JSON list of C-alpha atoms in Angstrom, two decimals:
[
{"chain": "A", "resi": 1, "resn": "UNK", "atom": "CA", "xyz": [-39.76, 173.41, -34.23]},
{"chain": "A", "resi": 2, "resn": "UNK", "atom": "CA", "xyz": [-38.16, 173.48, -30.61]},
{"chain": "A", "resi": 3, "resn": "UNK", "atom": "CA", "xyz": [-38.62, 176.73, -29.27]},
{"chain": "A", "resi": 4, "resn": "UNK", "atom": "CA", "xyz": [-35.49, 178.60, -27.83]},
{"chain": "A", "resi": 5, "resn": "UNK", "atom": "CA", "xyz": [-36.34, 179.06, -23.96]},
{"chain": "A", "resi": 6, "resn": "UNK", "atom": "CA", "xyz": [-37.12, 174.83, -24.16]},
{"chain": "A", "resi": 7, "resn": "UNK", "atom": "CA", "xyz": [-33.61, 174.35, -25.82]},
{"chain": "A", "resi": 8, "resn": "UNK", "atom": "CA", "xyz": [-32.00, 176.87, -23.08]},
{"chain": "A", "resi": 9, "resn": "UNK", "atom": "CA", "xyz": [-33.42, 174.53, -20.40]},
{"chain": "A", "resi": 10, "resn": "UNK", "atom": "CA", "xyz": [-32.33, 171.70, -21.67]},
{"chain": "A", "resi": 11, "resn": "UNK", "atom": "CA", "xyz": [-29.26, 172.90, -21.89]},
{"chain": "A", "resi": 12, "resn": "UNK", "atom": "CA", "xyz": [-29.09, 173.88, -17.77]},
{"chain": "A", "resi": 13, "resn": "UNK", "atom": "CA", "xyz": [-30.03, 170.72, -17.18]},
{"chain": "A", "resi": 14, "resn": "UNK", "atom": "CA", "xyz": [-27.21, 169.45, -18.80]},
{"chain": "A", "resi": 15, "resn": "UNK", "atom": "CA", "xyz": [-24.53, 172.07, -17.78]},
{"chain": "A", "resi": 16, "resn": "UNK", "atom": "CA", "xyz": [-25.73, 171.31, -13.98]},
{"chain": "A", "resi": 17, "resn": "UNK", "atom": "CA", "xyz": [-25.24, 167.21, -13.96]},
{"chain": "A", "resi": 18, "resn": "UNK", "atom": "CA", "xyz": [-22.62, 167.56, -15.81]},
{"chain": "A", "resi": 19, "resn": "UNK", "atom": "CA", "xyz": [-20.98, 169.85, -13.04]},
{"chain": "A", "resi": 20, "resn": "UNK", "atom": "CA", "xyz": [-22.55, 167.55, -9.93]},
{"chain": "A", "resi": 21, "resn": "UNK", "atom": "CA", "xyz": [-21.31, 164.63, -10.74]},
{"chain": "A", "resi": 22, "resn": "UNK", "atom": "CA", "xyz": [-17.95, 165.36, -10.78]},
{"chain": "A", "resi": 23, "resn": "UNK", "atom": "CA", "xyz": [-18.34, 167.15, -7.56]},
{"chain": "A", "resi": 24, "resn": "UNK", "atom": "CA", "xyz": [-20.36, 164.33, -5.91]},
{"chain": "A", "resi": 25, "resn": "UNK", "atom": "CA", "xyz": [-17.33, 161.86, -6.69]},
{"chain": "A", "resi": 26, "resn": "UNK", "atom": "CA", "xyz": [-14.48, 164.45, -5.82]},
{"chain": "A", "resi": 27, "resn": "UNK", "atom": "CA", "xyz": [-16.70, 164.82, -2.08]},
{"chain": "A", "resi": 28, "resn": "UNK", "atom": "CA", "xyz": [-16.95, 160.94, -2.29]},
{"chain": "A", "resi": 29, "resn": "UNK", "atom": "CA", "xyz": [-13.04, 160.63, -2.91]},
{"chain": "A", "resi": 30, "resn": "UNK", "atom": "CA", "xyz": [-12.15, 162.79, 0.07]},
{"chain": "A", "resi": 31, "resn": "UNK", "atom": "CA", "xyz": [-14.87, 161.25, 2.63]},
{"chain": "A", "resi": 32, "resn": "UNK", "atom": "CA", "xyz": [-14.46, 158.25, 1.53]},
{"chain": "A", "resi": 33, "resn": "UNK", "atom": "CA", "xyz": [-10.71, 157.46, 4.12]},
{"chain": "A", "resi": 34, "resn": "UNK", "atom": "CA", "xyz": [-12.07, 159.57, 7.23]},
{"chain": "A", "resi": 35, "resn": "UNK", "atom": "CA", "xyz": [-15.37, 157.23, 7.06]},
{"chain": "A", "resi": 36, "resn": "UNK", "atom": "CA", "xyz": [-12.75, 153.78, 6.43]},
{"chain": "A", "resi": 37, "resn": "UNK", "atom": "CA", "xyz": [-10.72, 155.05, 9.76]},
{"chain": "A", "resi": 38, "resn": "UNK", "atom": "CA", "xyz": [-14.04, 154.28, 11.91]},
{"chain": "A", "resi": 39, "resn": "UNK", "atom": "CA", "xyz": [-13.88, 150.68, 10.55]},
{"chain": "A", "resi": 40, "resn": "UNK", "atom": "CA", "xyz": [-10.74, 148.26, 10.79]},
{"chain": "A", "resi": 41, "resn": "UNK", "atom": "CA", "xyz": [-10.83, 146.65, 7.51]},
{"chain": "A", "resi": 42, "resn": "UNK", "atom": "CA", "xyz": [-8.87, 143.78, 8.59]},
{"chain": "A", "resi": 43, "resn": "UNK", "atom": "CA", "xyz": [-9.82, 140.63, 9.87]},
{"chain": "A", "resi": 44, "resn": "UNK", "atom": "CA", "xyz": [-10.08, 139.21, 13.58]},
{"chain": "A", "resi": 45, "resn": "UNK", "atom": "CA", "xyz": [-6.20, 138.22, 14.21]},
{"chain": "A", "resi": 46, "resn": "UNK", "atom": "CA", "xyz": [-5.65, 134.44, 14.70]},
{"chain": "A", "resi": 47, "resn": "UNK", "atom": "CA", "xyz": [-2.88, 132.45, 15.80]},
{"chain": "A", "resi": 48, "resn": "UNK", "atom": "CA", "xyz": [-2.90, 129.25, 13.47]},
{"chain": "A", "resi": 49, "resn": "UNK", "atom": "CA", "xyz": [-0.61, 126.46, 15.69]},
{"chain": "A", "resi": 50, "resn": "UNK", "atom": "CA", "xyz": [1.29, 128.33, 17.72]},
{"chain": "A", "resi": 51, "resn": "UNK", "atom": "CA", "xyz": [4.73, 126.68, 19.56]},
{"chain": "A", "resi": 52, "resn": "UNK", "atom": "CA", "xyz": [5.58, 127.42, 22.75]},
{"chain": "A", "resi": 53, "resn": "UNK", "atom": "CA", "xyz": [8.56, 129.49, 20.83]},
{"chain": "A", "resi": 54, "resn": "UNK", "atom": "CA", "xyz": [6.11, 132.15, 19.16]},
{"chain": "A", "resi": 55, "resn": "UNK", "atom": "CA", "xyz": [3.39, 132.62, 21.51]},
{"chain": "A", "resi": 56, "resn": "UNK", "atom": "CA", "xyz": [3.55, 135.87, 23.52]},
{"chain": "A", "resi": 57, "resn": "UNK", "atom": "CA", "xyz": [4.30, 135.33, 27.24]},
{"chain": "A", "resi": 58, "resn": "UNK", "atom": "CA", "xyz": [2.63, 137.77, 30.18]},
{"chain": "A", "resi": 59, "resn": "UNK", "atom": "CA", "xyz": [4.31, 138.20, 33.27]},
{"chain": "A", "resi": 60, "resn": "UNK", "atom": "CA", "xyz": [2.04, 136.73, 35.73]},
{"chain": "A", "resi": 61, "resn": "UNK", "atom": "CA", "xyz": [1.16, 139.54, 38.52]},
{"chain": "A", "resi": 62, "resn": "UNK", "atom": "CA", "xyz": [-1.64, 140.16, 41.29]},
{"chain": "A", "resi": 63, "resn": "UNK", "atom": "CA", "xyz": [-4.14, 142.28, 40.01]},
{"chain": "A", "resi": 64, "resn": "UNK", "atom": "CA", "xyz": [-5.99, 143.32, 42.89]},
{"chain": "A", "resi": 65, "resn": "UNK", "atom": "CA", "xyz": [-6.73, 141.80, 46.05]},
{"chain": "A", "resi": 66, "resn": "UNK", "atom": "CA", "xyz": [-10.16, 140.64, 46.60]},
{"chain": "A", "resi": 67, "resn": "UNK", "atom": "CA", "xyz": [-10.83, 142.71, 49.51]},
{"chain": "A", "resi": 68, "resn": "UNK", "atom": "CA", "xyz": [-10.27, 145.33, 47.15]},
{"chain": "A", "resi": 69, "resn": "UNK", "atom": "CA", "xyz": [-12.92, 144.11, 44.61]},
{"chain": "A", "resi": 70, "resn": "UNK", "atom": "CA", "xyz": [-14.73, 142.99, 47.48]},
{"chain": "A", "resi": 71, "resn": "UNK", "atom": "CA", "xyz": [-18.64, 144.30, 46.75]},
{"chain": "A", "resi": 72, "resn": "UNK", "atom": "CA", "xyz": [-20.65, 144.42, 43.24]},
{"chain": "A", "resi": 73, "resn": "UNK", "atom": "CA", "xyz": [-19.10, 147.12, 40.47]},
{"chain": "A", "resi": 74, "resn": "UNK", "atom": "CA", "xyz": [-15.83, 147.25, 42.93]},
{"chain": "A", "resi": 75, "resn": "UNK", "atom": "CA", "xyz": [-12.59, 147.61, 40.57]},
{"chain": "A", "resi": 76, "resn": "UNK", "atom": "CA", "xyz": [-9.43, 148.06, 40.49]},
{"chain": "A", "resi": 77, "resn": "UNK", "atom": "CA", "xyz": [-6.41, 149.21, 37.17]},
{"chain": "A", "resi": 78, "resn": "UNK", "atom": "CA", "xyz": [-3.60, 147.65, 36.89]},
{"chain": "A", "resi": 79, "resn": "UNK", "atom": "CA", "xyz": [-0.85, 146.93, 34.42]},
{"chain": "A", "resi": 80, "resn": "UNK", "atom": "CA", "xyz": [0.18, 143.98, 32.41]},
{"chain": "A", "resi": 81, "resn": "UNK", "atom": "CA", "xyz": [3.49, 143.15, 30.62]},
{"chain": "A", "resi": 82, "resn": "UNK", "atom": "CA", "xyz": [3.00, 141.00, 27.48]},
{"chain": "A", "resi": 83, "resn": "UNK", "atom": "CA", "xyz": [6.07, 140.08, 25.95]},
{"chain": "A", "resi": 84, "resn": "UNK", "atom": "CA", "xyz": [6.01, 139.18, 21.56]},
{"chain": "A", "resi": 85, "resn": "UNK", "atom": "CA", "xyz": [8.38, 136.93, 20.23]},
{"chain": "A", "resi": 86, "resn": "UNK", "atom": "CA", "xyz": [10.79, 139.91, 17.66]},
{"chain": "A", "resi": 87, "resn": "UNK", "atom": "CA", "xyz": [14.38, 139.99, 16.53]},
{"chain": "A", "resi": 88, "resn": "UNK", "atom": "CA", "xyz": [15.89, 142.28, 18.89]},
{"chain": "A", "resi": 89, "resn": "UNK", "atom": "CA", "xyz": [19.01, 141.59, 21.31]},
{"chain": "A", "resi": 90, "resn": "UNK", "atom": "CA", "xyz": [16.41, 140.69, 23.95]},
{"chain": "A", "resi": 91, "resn": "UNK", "atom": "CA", "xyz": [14.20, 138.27, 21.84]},
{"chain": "A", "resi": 92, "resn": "UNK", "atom": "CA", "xyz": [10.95, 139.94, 22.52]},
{"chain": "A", "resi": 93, "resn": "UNK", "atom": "CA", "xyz": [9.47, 143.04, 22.27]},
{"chain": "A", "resi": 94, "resn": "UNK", "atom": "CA", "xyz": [7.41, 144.09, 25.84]},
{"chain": "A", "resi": 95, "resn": "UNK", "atom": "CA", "xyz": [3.74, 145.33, 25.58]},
{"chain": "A", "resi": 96, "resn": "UNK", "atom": "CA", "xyz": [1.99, 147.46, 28.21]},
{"chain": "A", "resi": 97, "resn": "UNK", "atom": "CA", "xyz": [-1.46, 146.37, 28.39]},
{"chain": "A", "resi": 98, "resn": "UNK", "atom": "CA", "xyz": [-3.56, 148.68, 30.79]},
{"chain": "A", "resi": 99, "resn": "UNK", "atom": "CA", "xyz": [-6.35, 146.31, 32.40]},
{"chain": "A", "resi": 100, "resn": "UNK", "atom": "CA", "xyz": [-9.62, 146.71, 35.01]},
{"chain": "A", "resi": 101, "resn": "UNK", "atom": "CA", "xyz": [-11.00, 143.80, 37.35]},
{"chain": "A", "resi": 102, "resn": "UNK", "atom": "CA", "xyz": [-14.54, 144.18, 37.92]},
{"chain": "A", "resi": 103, "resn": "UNK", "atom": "CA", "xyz": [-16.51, 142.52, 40.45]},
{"chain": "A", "resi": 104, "resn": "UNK", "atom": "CA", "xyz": [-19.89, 141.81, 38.83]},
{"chain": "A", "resi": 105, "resn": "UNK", "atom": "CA", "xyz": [-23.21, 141.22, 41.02]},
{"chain": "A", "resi": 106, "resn": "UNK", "atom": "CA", "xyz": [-23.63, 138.14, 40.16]},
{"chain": "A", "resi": 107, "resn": "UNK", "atom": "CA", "xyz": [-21.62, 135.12, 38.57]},
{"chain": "A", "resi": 108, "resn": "UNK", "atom": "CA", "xyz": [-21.63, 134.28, 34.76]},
{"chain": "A", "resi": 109, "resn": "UNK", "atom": "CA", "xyz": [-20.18, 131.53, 32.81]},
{"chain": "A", "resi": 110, "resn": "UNK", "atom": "CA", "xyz": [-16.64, 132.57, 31.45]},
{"chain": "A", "resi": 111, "resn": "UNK", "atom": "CA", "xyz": [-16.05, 128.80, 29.93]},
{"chain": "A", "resi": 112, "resn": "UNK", "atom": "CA", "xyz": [-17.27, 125.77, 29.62]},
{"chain": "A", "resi": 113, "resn": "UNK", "atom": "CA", "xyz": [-14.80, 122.73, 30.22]},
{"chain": "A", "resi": 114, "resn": "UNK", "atom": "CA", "xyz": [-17.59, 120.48, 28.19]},
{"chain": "A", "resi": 115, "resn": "UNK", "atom": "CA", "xyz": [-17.70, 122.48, 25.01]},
{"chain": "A", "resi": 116, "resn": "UNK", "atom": "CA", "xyz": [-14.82, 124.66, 25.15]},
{"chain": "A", "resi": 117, "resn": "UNK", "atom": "CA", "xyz": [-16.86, 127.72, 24.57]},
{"chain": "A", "resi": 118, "resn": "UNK", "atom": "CA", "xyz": [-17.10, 130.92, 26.71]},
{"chain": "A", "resi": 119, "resn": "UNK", "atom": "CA", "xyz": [-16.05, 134.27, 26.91]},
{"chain": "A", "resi": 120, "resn": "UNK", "atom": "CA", "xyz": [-12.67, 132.80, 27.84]},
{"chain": "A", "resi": 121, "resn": "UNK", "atom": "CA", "xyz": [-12.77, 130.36, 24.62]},
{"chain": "A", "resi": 122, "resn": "UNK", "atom": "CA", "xyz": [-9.55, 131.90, 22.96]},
{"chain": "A", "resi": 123, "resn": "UNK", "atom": "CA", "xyz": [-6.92, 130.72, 25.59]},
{"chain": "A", "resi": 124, "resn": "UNK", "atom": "CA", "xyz": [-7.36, 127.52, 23.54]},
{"chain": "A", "resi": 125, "resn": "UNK", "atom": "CA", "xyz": [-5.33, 129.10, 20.42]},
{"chain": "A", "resi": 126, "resn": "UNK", "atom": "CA", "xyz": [-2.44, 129.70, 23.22]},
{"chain": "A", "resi": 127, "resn": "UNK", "atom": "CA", "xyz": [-2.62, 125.98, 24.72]},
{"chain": "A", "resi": 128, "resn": "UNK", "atom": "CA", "xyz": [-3.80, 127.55, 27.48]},
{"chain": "A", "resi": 129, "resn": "UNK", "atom": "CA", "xyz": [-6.97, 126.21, 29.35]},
{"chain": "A", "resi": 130, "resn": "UNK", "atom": "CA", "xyz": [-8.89, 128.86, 32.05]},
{"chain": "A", "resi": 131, "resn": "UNK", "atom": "CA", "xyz": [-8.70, 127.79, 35.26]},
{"chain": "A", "resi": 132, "resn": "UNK", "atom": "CA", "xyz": [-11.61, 130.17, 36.46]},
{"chain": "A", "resi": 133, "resn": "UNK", "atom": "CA", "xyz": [-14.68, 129.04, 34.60]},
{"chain": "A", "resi": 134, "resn": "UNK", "atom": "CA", "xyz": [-17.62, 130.48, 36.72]},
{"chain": "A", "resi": 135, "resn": "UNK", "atom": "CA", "xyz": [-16.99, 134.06, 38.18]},
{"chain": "A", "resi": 136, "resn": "UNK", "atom": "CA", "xyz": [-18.23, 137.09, 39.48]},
{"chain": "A", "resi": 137, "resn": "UNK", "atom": "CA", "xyz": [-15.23, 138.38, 38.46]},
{"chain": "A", "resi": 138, "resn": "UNK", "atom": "CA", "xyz": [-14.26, 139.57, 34.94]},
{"chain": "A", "resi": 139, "resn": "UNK", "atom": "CA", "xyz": [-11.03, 141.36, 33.83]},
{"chain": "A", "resi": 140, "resn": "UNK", "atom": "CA", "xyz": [-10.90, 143.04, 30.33]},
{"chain": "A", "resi": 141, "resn": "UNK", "atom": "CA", "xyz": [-8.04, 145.38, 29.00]},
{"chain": "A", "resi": 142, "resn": "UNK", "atom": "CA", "xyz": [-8.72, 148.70, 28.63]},
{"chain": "A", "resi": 143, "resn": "UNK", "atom": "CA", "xyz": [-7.55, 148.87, 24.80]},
{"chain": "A", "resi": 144, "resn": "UNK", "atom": "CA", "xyz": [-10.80, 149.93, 23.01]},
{"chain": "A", "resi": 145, "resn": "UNK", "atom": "CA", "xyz": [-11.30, 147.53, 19.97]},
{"chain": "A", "resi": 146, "resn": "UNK", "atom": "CA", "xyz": [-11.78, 150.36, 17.86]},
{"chain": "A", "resi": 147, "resn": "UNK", "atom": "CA", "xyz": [-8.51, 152.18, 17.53]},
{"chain": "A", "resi": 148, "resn": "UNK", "atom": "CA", "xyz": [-6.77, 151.80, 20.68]},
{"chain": "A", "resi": 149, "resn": "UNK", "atom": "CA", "xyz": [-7.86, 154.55, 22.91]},
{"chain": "A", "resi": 150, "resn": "UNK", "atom": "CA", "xyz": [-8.12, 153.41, 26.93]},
{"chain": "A", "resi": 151, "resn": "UNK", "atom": "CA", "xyz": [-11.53, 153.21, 27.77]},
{"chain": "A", "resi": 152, "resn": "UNK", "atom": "CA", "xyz": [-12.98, 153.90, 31.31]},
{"chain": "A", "resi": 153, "resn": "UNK", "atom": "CA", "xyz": [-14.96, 151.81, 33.84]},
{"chain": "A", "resi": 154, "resn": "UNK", "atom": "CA", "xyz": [-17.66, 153.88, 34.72]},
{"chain": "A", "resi": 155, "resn": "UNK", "atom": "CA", "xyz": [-19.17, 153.42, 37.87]},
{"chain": "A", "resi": 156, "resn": "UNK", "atom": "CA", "xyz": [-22.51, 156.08, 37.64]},
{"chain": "A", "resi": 157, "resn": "UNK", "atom": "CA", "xyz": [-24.02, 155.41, 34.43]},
{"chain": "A", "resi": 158, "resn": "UNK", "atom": "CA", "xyz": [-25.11, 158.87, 34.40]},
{"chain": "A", "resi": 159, "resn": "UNK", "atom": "CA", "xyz": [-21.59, 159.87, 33.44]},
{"chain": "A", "resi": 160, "resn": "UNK", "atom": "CA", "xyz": [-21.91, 158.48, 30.57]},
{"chain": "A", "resi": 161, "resn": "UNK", "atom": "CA", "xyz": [-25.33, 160.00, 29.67]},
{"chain": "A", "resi": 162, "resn": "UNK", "atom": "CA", "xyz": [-24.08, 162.77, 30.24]},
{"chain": "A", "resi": 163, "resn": "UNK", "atom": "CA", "xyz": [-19.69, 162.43, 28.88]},
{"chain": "A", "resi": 164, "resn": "UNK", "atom": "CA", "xyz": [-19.55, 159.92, 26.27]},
{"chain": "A", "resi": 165, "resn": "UNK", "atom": "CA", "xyz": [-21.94, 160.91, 23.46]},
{"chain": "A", "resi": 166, "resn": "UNK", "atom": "CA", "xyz": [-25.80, 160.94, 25.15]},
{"chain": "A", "resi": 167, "resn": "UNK", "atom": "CA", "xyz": [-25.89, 157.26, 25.41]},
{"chain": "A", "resi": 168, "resn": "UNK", "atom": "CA", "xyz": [-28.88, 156.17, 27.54]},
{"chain": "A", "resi": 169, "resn": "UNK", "atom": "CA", "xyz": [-28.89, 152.76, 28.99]},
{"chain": "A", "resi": 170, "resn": "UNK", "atom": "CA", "xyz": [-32.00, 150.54, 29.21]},
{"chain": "A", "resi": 171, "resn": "UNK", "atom": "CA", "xyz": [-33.14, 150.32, 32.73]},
{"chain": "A", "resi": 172, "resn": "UNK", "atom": "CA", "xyz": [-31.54, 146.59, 32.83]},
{"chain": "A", "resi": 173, "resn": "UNK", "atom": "CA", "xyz": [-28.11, 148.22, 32.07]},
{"chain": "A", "resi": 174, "resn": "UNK", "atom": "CA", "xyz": [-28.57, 150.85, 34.32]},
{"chain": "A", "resi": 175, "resn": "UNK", "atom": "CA", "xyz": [-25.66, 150.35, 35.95]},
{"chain": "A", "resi": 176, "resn": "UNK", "atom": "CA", "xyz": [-21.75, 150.93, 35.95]},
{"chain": "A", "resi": 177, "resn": "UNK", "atom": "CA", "xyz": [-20.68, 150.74, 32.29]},
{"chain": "A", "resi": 178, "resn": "UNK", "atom": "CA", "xyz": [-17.12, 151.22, 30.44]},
{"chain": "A", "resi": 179, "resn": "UNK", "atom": "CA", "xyz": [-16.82, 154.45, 27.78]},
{"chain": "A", "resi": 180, "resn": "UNK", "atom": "CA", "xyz": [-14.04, 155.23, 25.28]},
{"chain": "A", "resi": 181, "resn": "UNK", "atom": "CA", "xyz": [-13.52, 158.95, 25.48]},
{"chain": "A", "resi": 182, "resn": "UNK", "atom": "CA", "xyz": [-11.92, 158.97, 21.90]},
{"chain": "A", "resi": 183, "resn": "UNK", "atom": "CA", "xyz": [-14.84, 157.69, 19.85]},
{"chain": "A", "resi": 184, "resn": "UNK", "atom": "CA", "xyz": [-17.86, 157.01, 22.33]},
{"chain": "A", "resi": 185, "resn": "UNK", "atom": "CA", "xyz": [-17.90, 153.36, 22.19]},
{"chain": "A", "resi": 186, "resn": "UNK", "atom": "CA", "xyz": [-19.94, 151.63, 25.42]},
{"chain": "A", "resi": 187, "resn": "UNK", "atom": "CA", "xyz": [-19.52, 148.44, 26.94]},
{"chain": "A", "resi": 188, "resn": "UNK", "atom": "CA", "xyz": [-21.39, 146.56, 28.98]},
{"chain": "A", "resi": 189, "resn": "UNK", "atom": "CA", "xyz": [-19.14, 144.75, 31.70]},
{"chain": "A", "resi": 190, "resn": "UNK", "atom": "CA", "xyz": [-21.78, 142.45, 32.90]},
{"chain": "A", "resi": 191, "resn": "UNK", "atom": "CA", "xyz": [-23.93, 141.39, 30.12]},
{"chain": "A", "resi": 192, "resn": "UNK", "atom": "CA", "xyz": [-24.27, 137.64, 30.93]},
{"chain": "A", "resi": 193, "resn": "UNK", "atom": "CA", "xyz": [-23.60, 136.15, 27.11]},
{"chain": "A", "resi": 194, "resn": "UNK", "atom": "CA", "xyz": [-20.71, 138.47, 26.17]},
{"chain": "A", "resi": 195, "resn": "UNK", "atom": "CA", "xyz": [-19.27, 140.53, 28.91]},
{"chain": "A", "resi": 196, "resn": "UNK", "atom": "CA", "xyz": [-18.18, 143.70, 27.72]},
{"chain": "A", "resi": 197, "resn": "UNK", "atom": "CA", "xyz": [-20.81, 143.86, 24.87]},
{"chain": "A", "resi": 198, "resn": "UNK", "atom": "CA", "xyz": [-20.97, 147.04, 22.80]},
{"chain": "A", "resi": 199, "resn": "UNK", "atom": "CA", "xyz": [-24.01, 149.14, 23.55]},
{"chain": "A", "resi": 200, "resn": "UNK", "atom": "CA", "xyz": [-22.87, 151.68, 21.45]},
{"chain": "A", "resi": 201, "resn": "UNK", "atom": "CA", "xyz": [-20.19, 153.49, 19.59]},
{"chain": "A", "resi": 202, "resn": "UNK", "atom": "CA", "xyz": [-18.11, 152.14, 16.56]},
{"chain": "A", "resi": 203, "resn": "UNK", "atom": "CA", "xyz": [-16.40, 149.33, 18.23]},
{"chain": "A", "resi": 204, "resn": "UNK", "atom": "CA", "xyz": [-16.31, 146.30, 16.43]},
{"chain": "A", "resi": 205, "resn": "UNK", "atom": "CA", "xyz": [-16.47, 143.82, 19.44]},
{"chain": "A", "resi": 206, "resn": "UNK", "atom": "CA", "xyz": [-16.00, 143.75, 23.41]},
{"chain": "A", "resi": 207, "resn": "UNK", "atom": "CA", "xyz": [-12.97, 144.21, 24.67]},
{"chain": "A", "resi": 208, "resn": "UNK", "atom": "CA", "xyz": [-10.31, 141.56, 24.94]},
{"chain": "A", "resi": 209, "resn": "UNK", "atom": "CA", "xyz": [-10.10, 140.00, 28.54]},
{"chain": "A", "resi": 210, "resn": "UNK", "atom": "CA", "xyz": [-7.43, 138.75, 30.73]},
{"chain": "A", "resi": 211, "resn": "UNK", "atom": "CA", "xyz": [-7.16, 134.92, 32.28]},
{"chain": "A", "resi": 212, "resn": "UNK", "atom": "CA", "xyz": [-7.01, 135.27, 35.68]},
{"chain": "A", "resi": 213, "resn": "UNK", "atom": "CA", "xyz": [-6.26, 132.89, 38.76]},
{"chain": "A", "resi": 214, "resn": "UNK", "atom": "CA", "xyz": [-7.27, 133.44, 42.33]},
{"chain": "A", "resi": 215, "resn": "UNK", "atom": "CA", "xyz": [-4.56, 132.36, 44.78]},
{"chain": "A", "resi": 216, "resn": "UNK", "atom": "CA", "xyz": [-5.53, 132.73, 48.58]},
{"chain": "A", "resi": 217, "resn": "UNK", "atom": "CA", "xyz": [-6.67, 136.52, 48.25]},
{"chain": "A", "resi": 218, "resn": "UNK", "atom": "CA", "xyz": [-4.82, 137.33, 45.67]},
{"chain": "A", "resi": 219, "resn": "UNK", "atom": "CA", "xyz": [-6.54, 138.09, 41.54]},
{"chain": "A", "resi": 220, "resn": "UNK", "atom": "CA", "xyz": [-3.45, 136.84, 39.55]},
{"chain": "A", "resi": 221, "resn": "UNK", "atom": "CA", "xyz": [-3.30, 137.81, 35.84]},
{"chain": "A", "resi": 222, "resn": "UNK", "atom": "CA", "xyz": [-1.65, 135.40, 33.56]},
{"chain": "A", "resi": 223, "resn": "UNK", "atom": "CA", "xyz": [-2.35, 136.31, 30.31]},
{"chain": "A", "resi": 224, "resn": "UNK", "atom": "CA", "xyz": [-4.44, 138.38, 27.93]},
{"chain": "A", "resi": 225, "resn": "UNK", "atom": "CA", "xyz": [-6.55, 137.95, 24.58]},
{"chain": "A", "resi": 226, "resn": "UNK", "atom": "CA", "xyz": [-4.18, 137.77, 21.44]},
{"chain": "A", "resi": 227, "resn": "UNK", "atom": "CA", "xyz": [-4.75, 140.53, 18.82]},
{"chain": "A", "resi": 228, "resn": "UNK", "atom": "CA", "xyz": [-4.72, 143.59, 20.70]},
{"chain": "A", "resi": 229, "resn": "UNK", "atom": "CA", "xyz": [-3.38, 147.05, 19.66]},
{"chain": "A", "resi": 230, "resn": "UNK", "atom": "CA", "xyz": [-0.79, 147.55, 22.47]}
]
């Protein structure tokens, strides 16, 4: 015969899962959106054909000079005008798109003409083919990938050590970075595959980057990366 004190354990057992897992999926249910806001749960945006008609059309403008970008991690902000295709009275719908134009120390390969692949590969899905393939210049907007915050180019690396979330650099990236203040994310202007790689943070790629033309002195901006929040 089961004693009592073996039946009256049995029965706390039961009492206590039977009140924890209802309060494990109620926790679940209510941390469950806050985590899903870190991630976009939608796929890359494409443009499939495009016409002339429904592709988005920048505003070409100079950038920056390059004596003003003239020495390694140089920069320089500026602003860029992207107008959609909508029905309104005007036709479009105009997008600010807050960019940077870094000088890098060195060049890097933004396309290839031969393969059609490069940092700069996606002005193909606007019938648009970079002029600039080999650069030590790179111009990114300053939309972070993640939600939309504008990110800053960094020029001490130390900053963001010691602002944006304790990141610490390996020595080879020891040098000026870009930081979201919103949610941390780091990029790494200069990495040589994929400028603007994450380092760190939730981002869920670089971010987007501008085609650019250099007339005489001038760094002219022509137009930027589809999919953008702006």
């Amino acid at each position: 015969m089961e004693n009592p004190p073996t039946r009256m354990m049995e029965r706390r057992r039961f009492l206590r899962l039977a009140t924890t897992v209802p309060a494990l999926a109620a926790l679940a249910g209510l941390v469950s959106p806050l985590l899903r806001l870190l991630k976009p749960n939608v796929d890359k945006f494409r443009i499939y054909a495009p016409t002339a008609h429904d592709t988005p059309q920048g505003e070409a403008i100079v950038a920056a000079t390059l004596s003003e970008v003239a020495r390694p991690w140089d920069f320089k902000y500026f602003v860029f005008t992207q107008k959609y295709p909508q029905y309104t009275p005007q036709g479009f719908k105009a997008a600010v798109v807050p960019g940077v134009v870094v000088r890098l120390p060195r060049k890097i390969r933004l396309y290839d003409p031969a393969t059609g692949r490069g940092p700069l590969a996606w002005a193909r899905d606007i019938g648009k083919t970079p002029r600039v393939t080999d650069s030590d210049l790179v111009v990114f907007s300053r939309i972070c990938p993640h939600l939309g915050c504008i990110f800053n180019y960094v020029p001490d690396y130390r900053e963001i050590t010691a602002g944006y979330g304790g990141y610490v650099p390996p020595p080879e990236r020891r040098h000026a970075l870009m930081g979201c203040p919103c949610h941390l994310s780091i990029y790494d202007p200069a990495d040589p595959q994929v400028p603007g790689r994450v380092l760190s943070g939730p981002a869920p790629r670089p971010p987007r980057t501008f085609l650019f033309e250099v007339r005489g002195g001038d760094i002219v901006i022509t137009d930027v990366e589809p999919g953008g929040i702006a």
